[in-house]
Short mmCIF file of C-alpha atoms in Angstrom, two decimals:
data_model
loop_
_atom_site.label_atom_id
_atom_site.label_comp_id
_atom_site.label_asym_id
_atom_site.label_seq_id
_atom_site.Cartn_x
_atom_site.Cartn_y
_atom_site.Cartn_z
CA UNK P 1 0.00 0.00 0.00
CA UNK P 2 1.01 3.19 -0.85
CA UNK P 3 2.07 6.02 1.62
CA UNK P 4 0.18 8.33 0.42
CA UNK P 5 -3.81 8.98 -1.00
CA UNK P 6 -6.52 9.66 1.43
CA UNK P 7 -7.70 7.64 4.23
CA UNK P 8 -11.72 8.66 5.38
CA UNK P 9 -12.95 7.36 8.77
CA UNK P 10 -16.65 7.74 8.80
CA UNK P 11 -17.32 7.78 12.95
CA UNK P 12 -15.53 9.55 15.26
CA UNK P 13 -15.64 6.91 18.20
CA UNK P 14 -13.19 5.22 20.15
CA UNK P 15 -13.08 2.87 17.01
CA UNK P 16 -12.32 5.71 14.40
CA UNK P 17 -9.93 7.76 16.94
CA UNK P 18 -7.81 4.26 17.56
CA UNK P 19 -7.85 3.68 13.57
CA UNK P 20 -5.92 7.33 13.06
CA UNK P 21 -4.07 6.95 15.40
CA UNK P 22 -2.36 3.50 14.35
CA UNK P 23 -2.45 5.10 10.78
CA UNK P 24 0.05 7.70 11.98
CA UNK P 25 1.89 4.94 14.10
CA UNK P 26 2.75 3.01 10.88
CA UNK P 27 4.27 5.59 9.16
CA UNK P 28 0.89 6.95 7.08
CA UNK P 29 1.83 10.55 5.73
CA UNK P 30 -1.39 10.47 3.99
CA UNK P 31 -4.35 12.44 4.79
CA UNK P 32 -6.38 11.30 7.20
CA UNK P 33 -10.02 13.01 7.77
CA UNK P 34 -12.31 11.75 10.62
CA UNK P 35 -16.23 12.34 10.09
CA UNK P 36 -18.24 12.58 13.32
CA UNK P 37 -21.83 13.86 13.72
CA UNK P 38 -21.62 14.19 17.27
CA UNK P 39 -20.35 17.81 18.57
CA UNK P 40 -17.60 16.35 20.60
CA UNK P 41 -14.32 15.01 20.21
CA UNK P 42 -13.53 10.79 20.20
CA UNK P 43 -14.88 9.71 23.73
CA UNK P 44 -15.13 6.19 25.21
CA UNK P 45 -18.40 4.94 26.33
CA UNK P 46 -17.47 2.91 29.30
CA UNK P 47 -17.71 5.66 31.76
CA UNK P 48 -21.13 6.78 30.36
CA UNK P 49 -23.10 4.50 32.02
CA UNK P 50 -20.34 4.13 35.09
CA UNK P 51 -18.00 6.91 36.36
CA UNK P 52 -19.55 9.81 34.74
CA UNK P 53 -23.33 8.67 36.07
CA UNK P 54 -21.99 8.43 39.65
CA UNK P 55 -19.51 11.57 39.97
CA UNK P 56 -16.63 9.34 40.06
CA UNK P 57 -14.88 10.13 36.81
CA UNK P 58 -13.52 13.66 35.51
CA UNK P 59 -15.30 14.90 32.25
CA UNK P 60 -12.93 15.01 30.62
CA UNK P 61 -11.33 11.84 31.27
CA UNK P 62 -13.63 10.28 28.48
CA UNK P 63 -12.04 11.60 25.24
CA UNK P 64 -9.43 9.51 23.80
CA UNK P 65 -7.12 12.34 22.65
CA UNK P 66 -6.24 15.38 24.51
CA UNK P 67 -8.17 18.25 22.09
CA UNK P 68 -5.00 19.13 20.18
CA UNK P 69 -4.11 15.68 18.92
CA UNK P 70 -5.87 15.59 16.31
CA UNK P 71 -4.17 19.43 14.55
CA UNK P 72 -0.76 17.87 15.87
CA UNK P 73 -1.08 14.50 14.20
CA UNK P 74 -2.43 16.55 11.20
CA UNK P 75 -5.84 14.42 11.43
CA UNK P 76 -9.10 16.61 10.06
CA UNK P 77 -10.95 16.00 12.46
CA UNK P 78 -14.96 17.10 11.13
CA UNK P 79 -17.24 16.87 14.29
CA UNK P 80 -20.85 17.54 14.11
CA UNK P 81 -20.81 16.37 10.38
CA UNK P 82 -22.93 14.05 9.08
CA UNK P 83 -21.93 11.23 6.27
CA UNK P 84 -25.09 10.61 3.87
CA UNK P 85 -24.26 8.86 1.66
CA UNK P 86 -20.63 6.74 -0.23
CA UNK P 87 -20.20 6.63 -3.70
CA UNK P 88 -18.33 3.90 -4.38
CA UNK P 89 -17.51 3.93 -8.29
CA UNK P 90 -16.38 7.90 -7.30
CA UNK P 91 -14.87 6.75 -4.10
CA UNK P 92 -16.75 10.02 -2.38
CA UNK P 93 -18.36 10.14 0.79
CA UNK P 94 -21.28 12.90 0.46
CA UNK P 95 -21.75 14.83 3.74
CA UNK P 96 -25.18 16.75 4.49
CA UNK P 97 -23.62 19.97 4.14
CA UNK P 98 -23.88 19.17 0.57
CA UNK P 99 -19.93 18.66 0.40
CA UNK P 100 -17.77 15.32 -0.49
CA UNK P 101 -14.70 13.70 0.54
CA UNK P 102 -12.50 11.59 -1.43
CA UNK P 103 -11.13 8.33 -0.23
CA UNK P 104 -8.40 6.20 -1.53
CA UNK P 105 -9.41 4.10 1.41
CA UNK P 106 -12.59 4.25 3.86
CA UNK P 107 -13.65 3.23 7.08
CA UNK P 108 -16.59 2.73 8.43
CA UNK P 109 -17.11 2.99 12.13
CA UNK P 110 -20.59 4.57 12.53
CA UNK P 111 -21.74 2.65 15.70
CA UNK P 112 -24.88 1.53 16.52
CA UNK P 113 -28.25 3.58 17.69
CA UNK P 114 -30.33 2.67 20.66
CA UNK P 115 -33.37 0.60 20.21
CA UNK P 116 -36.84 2.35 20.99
CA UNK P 117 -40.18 1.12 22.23
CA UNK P 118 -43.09 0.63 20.66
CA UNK P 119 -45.55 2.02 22.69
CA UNK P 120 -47.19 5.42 22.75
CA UNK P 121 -45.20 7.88 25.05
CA UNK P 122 -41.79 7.44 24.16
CA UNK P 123 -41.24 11.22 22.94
CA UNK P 124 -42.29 12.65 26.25
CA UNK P 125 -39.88 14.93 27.84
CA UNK P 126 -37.85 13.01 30.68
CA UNK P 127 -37.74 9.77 28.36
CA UNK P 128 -33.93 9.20 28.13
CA UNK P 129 -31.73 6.84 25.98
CA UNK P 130 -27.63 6.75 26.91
CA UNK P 131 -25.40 6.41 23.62
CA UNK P 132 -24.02 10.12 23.66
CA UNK P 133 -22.05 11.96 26.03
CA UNK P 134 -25.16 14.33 25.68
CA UNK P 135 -27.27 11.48 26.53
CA UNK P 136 -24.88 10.33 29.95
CA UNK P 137 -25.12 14.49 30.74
CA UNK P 138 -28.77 14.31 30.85
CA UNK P 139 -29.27 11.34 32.55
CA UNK P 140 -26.90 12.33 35.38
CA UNK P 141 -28.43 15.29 35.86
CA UNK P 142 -31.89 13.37 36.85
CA UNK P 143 -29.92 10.96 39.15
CA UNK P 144 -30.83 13.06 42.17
CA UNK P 145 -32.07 12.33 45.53
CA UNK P 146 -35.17 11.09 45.87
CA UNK P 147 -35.64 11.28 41.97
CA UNK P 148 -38.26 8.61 40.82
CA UNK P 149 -36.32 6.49 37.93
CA UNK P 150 -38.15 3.70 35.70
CA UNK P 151 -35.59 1.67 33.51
CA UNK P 152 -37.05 -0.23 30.57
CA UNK P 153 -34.71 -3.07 30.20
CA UNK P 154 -32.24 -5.16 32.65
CA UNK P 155 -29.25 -5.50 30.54
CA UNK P 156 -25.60 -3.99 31.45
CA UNK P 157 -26.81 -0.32 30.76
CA UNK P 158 -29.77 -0.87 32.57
CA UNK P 159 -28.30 -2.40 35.27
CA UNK P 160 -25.30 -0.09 35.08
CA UNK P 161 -27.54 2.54 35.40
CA UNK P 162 -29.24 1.42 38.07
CA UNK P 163 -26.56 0.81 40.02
CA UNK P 164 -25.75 4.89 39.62
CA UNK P 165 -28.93 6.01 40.09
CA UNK P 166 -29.15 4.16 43.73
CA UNK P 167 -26.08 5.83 44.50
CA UNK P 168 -27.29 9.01 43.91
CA UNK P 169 -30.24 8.53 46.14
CA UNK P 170 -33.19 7.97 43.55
CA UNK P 171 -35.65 4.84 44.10
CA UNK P 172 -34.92 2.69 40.72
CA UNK P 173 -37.80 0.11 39.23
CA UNK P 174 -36.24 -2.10 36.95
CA UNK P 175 -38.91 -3.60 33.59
CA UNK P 176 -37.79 -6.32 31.67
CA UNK P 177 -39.50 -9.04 29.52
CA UNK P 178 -37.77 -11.66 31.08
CA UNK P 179 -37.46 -13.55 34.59
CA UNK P 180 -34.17 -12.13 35.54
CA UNK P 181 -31.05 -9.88 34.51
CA UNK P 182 -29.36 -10.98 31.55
CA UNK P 183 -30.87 -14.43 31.41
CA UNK P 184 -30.35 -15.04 27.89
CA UNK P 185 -26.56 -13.62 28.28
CA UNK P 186 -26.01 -15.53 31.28
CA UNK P 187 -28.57 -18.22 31.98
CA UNK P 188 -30.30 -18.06 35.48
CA UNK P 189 -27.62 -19.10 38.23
CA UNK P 190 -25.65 -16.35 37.26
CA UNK P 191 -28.64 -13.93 36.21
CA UNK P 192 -29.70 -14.37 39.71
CA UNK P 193 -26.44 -13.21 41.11
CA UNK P 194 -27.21 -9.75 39.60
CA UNK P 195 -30.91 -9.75 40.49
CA UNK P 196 -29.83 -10.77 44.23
CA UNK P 197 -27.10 -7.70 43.75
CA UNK P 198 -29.42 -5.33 42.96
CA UNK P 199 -32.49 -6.13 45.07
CA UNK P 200 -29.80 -5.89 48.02
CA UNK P 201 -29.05 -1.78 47.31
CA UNK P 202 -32.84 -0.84 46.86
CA UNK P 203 -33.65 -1.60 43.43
CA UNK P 204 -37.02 -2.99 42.99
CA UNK P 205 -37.61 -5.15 39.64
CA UNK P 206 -40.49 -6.37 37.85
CA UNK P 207 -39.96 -9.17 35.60
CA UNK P 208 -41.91 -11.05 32.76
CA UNK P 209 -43.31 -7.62 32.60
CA UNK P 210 -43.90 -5.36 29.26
CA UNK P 211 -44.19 -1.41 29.04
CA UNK P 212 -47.72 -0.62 27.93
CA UNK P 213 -47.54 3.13 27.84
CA UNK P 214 -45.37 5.81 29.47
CA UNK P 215 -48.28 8.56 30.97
CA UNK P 216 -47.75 12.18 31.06
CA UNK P 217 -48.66 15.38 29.73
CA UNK P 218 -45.48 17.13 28.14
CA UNK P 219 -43.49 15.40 30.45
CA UNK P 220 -43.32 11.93 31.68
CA UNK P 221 -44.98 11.19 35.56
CA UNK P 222 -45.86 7.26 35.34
CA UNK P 223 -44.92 4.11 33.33
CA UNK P 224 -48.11 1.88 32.93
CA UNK P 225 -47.40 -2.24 32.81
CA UNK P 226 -49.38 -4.65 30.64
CA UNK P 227 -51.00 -6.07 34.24
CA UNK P 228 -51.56 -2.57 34.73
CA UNK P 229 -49.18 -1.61 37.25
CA UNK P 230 -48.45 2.23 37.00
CA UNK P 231 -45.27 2.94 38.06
CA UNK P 232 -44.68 6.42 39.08
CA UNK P 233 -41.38 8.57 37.11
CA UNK P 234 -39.93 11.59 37.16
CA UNK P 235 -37.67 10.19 34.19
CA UNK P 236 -37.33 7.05 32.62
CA UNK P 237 -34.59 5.53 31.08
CA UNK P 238 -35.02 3.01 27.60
CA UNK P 239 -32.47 0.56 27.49
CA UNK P 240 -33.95 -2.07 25.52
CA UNK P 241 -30.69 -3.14 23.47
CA UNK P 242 -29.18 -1.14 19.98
CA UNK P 243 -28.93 -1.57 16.29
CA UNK P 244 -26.43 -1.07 14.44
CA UNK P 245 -26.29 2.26 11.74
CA UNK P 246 -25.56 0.23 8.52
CA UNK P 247 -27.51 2.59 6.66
CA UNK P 248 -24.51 3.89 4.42
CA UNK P 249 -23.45 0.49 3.70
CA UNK P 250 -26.85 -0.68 2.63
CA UNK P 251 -27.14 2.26 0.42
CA UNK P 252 -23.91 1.86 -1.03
CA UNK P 253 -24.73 -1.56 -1.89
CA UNK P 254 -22.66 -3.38 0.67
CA UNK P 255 -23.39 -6.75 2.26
CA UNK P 256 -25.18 -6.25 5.21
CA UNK P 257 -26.46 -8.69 7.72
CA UNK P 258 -26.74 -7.72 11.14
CA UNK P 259 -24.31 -5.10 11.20
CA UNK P 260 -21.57 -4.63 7.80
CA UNK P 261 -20.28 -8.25 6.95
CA UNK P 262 -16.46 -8.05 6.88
CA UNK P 263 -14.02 -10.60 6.52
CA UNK P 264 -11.43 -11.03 8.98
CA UNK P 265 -9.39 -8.47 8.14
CA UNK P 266 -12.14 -6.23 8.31
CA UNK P 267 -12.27 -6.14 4.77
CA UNK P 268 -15.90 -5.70 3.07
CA UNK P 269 -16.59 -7.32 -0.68
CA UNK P 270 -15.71 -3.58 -1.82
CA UNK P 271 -11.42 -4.06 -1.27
CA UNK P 272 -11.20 -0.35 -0.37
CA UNK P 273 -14.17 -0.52 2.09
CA UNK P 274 -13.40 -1.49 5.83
CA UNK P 275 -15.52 -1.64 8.86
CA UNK P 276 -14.98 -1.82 12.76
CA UNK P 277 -16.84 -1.30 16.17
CA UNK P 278 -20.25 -2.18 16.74
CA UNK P 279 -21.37 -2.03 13.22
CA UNK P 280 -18.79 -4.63 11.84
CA UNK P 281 -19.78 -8.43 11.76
CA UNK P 282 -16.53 -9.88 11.04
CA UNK P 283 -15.46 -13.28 10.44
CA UNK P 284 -13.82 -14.77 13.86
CA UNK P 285 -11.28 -16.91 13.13
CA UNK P 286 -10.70 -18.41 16.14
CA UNK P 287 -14.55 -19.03 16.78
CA UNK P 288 -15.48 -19.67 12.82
CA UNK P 289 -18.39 -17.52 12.38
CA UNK P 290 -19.41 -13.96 11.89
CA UNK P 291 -19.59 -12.48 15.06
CA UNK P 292 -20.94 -8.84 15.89
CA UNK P 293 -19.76 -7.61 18.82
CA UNK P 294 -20.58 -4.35 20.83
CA UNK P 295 -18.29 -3.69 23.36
CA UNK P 296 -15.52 -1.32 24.49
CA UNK P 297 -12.79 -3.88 23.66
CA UNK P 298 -13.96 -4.43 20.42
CA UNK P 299 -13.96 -0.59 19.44
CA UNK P 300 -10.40 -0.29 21.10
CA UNK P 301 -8.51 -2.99 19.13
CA UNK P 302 -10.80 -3.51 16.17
CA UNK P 303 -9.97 0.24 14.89
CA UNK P 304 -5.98 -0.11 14.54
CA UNK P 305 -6.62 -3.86 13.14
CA UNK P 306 -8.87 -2.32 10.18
CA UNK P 307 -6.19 0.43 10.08
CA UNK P 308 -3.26 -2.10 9.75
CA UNK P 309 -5.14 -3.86 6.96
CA UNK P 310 -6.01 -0.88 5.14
CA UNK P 311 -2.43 -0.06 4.97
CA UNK P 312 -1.88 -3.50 3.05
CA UNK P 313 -0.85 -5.26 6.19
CA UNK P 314 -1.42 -9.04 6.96
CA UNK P 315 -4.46 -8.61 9.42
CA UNK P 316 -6.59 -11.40 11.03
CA UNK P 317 -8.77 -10.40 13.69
CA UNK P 318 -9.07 -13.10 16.50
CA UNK P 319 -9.26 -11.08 19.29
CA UNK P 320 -11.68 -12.59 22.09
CA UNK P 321 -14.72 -10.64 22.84
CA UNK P 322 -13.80 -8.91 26.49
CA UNK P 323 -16.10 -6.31 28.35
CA UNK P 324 -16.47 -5.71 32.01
CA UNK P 325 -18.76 -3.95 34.40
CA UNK P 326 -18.97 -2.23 37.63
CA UNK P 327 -22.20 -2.19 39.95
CA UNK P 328 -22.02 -1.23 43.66
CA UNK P 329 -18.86 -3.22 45.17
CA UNK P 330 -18.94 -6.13 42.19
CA UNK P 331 -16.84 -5.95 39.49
CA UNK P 332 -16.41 -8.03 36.44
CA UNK P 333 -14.63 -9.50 33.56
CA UNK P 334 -15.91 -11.34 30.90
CA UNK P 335 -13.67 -13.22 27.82
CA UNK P 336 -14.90 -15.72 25.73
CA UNK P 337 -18.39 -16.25 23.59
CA UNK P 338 -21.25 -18.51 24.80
CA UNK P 339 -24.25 -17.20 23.16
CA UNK P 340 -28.14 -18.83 23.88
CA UNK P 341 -27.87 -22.77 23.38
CA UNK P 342 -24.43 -22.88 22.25
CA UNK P 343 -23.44 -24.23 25.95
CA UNK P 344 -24.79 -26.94 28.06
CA UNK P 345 -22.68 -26.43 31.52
CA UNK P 346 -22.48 -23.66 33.77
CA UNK P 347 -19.55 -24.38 36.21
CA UNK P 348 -18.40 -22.05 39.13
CA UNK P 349 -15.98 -21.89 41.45
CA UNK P 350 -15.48 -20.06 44.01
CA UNK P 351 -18.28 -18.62 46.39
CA UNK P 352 -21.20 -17.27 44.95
CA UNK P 353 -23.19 -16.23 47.61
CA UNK P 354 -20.20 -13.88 48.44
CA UNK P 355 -19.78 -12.76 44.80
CA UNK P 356 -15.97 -13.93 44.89
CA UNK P 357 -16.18 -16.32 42.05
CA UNK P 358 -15.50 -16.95 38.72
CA UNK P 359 -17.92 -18.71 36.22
CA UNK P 360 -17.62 -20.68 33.24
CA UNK P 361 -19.37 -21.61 29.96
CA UNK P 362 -18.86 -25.00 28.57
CA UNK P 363 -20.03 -27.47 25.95
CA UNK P 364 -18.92 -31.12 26.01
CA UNK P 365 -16.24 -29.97 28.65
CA UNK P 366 -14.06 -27.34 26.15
CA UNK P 367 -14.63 -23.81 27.71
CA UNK P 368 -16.10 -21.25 25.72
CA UNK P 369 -16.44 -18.45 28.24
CA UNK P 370 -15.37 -16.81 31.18
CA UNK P 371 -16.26 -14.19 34.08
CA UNK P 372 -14.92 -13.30 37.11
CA UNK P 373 -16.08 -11.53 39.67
CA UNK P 374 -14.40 -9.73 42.31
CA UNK P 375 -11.27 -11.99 41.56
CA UNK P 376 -8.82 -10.16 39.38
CA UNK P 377 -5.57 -10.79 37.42
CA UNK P 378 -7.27 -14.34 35.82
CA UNK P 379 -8.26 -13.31 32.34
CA UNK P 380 -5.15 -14.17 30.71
CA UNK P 381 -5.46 -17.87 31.98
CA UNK P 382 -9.14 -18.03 31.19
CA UNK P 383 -8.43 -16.63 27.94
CA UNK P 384 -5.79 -19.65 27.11
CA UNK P 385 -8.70 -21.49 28.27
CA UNK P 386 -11.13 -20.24 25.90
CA UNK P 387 -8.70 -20.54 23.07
CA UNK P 388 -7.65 -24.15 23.35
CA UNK P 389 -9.71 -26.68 22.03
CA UNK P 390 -9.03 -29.14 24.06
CA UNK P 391 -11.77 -30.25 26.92
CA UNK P 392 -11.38 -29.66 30.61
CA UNK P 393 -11.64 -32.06 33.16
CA UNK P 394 -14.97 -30.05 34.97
CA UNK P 395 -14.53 -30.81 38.56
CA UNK P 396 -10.90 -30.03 38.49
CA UNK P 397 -12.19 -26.37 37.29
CA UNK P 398 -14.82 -25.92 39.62
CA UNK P 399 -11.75 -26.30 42.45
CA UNK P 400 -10.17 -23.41 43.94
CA UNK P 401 -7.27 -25.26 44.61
CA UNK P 402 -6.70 -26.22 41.42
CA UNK P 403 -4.90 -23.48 39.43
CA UNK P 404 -6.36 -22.32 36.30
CA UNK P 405 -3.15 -23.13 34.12
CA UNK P 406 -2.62 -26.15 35.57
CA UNK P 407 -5.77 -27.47 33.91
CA UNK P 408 -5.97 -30.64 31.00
CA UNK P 409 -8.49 -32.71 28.93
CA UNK P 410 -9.13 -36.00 31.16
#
């Protein structure tokens, strides 16, 4: 690949910021422009839903470049600019403002968009999604004492936010579809780890339960249950999962299937097209299917691998989906991928009812997850785990005293 021509990044997330960055690392003297329609810098998202919801993390700890980075590293940097549409036979990306940019290469890293709910309500004022450092600014700012909060949806935002919110003094309800927390993530011993968690700080939950309206005039003041339970709000929060914004890809006549199909180099069909972050699902090597995956990790090392291979570079993606969260006093690490039926043993060792532990995802004794919680420094060793494909002799892993790298088939 060639020094020189234009490199495009369309998204300025952690994803995008980490792509320009390596770019400049590898010795691109190219140009390099950076197309955002948010109105700040790069940011991480981690602390949106953690540190910057409970007080605990400086503003301005979230951007992943001090402001001047970008002028320094001569990276155009376009926030608040909006990508509409890619020409591909021009090799143009239009912007709204009725201008173009060409690309001698193009990534796309345009995230993913919260998912809504379909029932009448949802545009009252006080209805609040988090994606956006906007978003994480106005939710904080209801997480008051005494504040009445109703979250639609008990996955990690929801429960990440709910862990804030009880922090900051407001009473929390909790609605979700299911029985428990992150049962389909999880299954239900471990699901009911995070429903015991959260029951145990004040946060009241009502499960196998659907949203049939949110009530107000203007503004929201209740959230009305199917049974018809009405659940008084002074804001509610929708966290009912995201989808990811392939809408430039399907336009531009990409492959798109849950998210932008890339290879695993993070290549689309189009050899000058490249996607990363939550909208990419890219072939895992190691795990032998397309995988979409929407966490931190992802976004962090997924940018400079698409920027490696857009420089020509031999680039196959196998990093391990990793995220982690932080509720109350529990915190958590999670390697590995052990979606809905693909497992058929949960085992766990340590003490649960403590929350010291770590658990594991199997299937005919090979390991294809693992999470810890409140034991630290183990995700290398579950990661070797994870990536050998070898089985595990079960009771030997549920044993403390067995050490994790001392494990074999048998």
């Amino acid at each position: 690949m060639s020094n020189t021509g234009t490199f495009v990044i369309v998204g300025a997330g952690l994803a995008g910021a980490r792509a320009a960055q390596t770019l400049r690392e590898e010795g691109f003297d190219g140009g390099i422009v950076v197309i955002g329609d948010e109105p700040d810098r790069p940011y991480e998202r981690p602390p949106l839903s953690k540190g910057l919801l409970t007080g605990r993390a400086e503003p301005d700890s979230v951007f992943v470049h001090d402001a001047g980075w970008y002028a320094e590293h001569d990276v155009d940097l376009r926030t608040d600019t909006r990508a509409v549409a890619v020409d591909r036979s021009a090799r143009r990306v239009r912007l709204a403002d009725g201008m173009d940019s060409h690309y001698d290469k193009l990534l796309l890293a345009t995230g993913a968009t919260p998912r809504d709910l379909a029932a009448p309500g949802v545009g009252l004022a006080g209805v609040l999604r988090l994606r956006t450092l906007a978003d994480s600014r106005r939710i904080a700012a209801a997480l008051v004492e005494g504040a009445r909060l109703v979250i639609v949806g008990a996955g990690w935002i929801g429960l990440e936010v709910a862990a804030a919110a009880r922090q900051r003094g407001a009473t929390v309800d909790v609605v979700e579809t299911a029985a428990l927390p992150l049962r389909r993530v999880l299954g239900d011993e471990i699901a009911r780890v995070f429903a015991n968690l959260h029951r145990d700080h004040g946060v009241t939950f009502h499960f196998d339960a659907e949203v049939r309206e949110i009530r107000g005039t203007g503004r929201v003041s209740s959230v009305l249950l199917a049974d018809g339970t009405d659940l008084p709000a002074d804001s509610v929060v929708v966290a009912v999962g995201v989808r990811p914004n392939t809408e430039l890809a399907t336009d531009a006549g990409l492959t798109v299937d849950n998210g932008i199909v890339v290879d695993a180099s993070l290549r689309t069909a189009d050899p000058d097209i490249h996607a990363a972050g939550d909208v990419a699902n890219a072939y895992h090597p190691l795990l032998r299917r397309h995988l979409r995956v929407e966490h931190w990790a992802n976004a962090l090392n997924g940018g400079p691998a698409a920027a490696r291979a857009m420089l020509g570079q031999p680039v196959s993606y196998d990093n391990l989906p990793y995220f982690y969260t932080d509720q109350y006093d529990l915190g958590m690490e999670y390697v590995g991928h052990a979606p809905p039926g693909a497992f058929d043993r949960v085992v766990v060792r340590g003490d649960v009812a403590k929350r010291e532990f770590i658990a594991f995802w199997t299937a005919g004794g090979r390991v294809l997850a693992g999470m810890n919680v409140n034991v630290w420094d183990v995700v290398p060793s579950i990661r070797r785990l994870v990536t050998s494909p070898d089985p595990v002799d079960l009771d030997r892993l549920a044993d403390p005293g067995v050490p994790l790298d001392a494990l074999r088939s048998g």
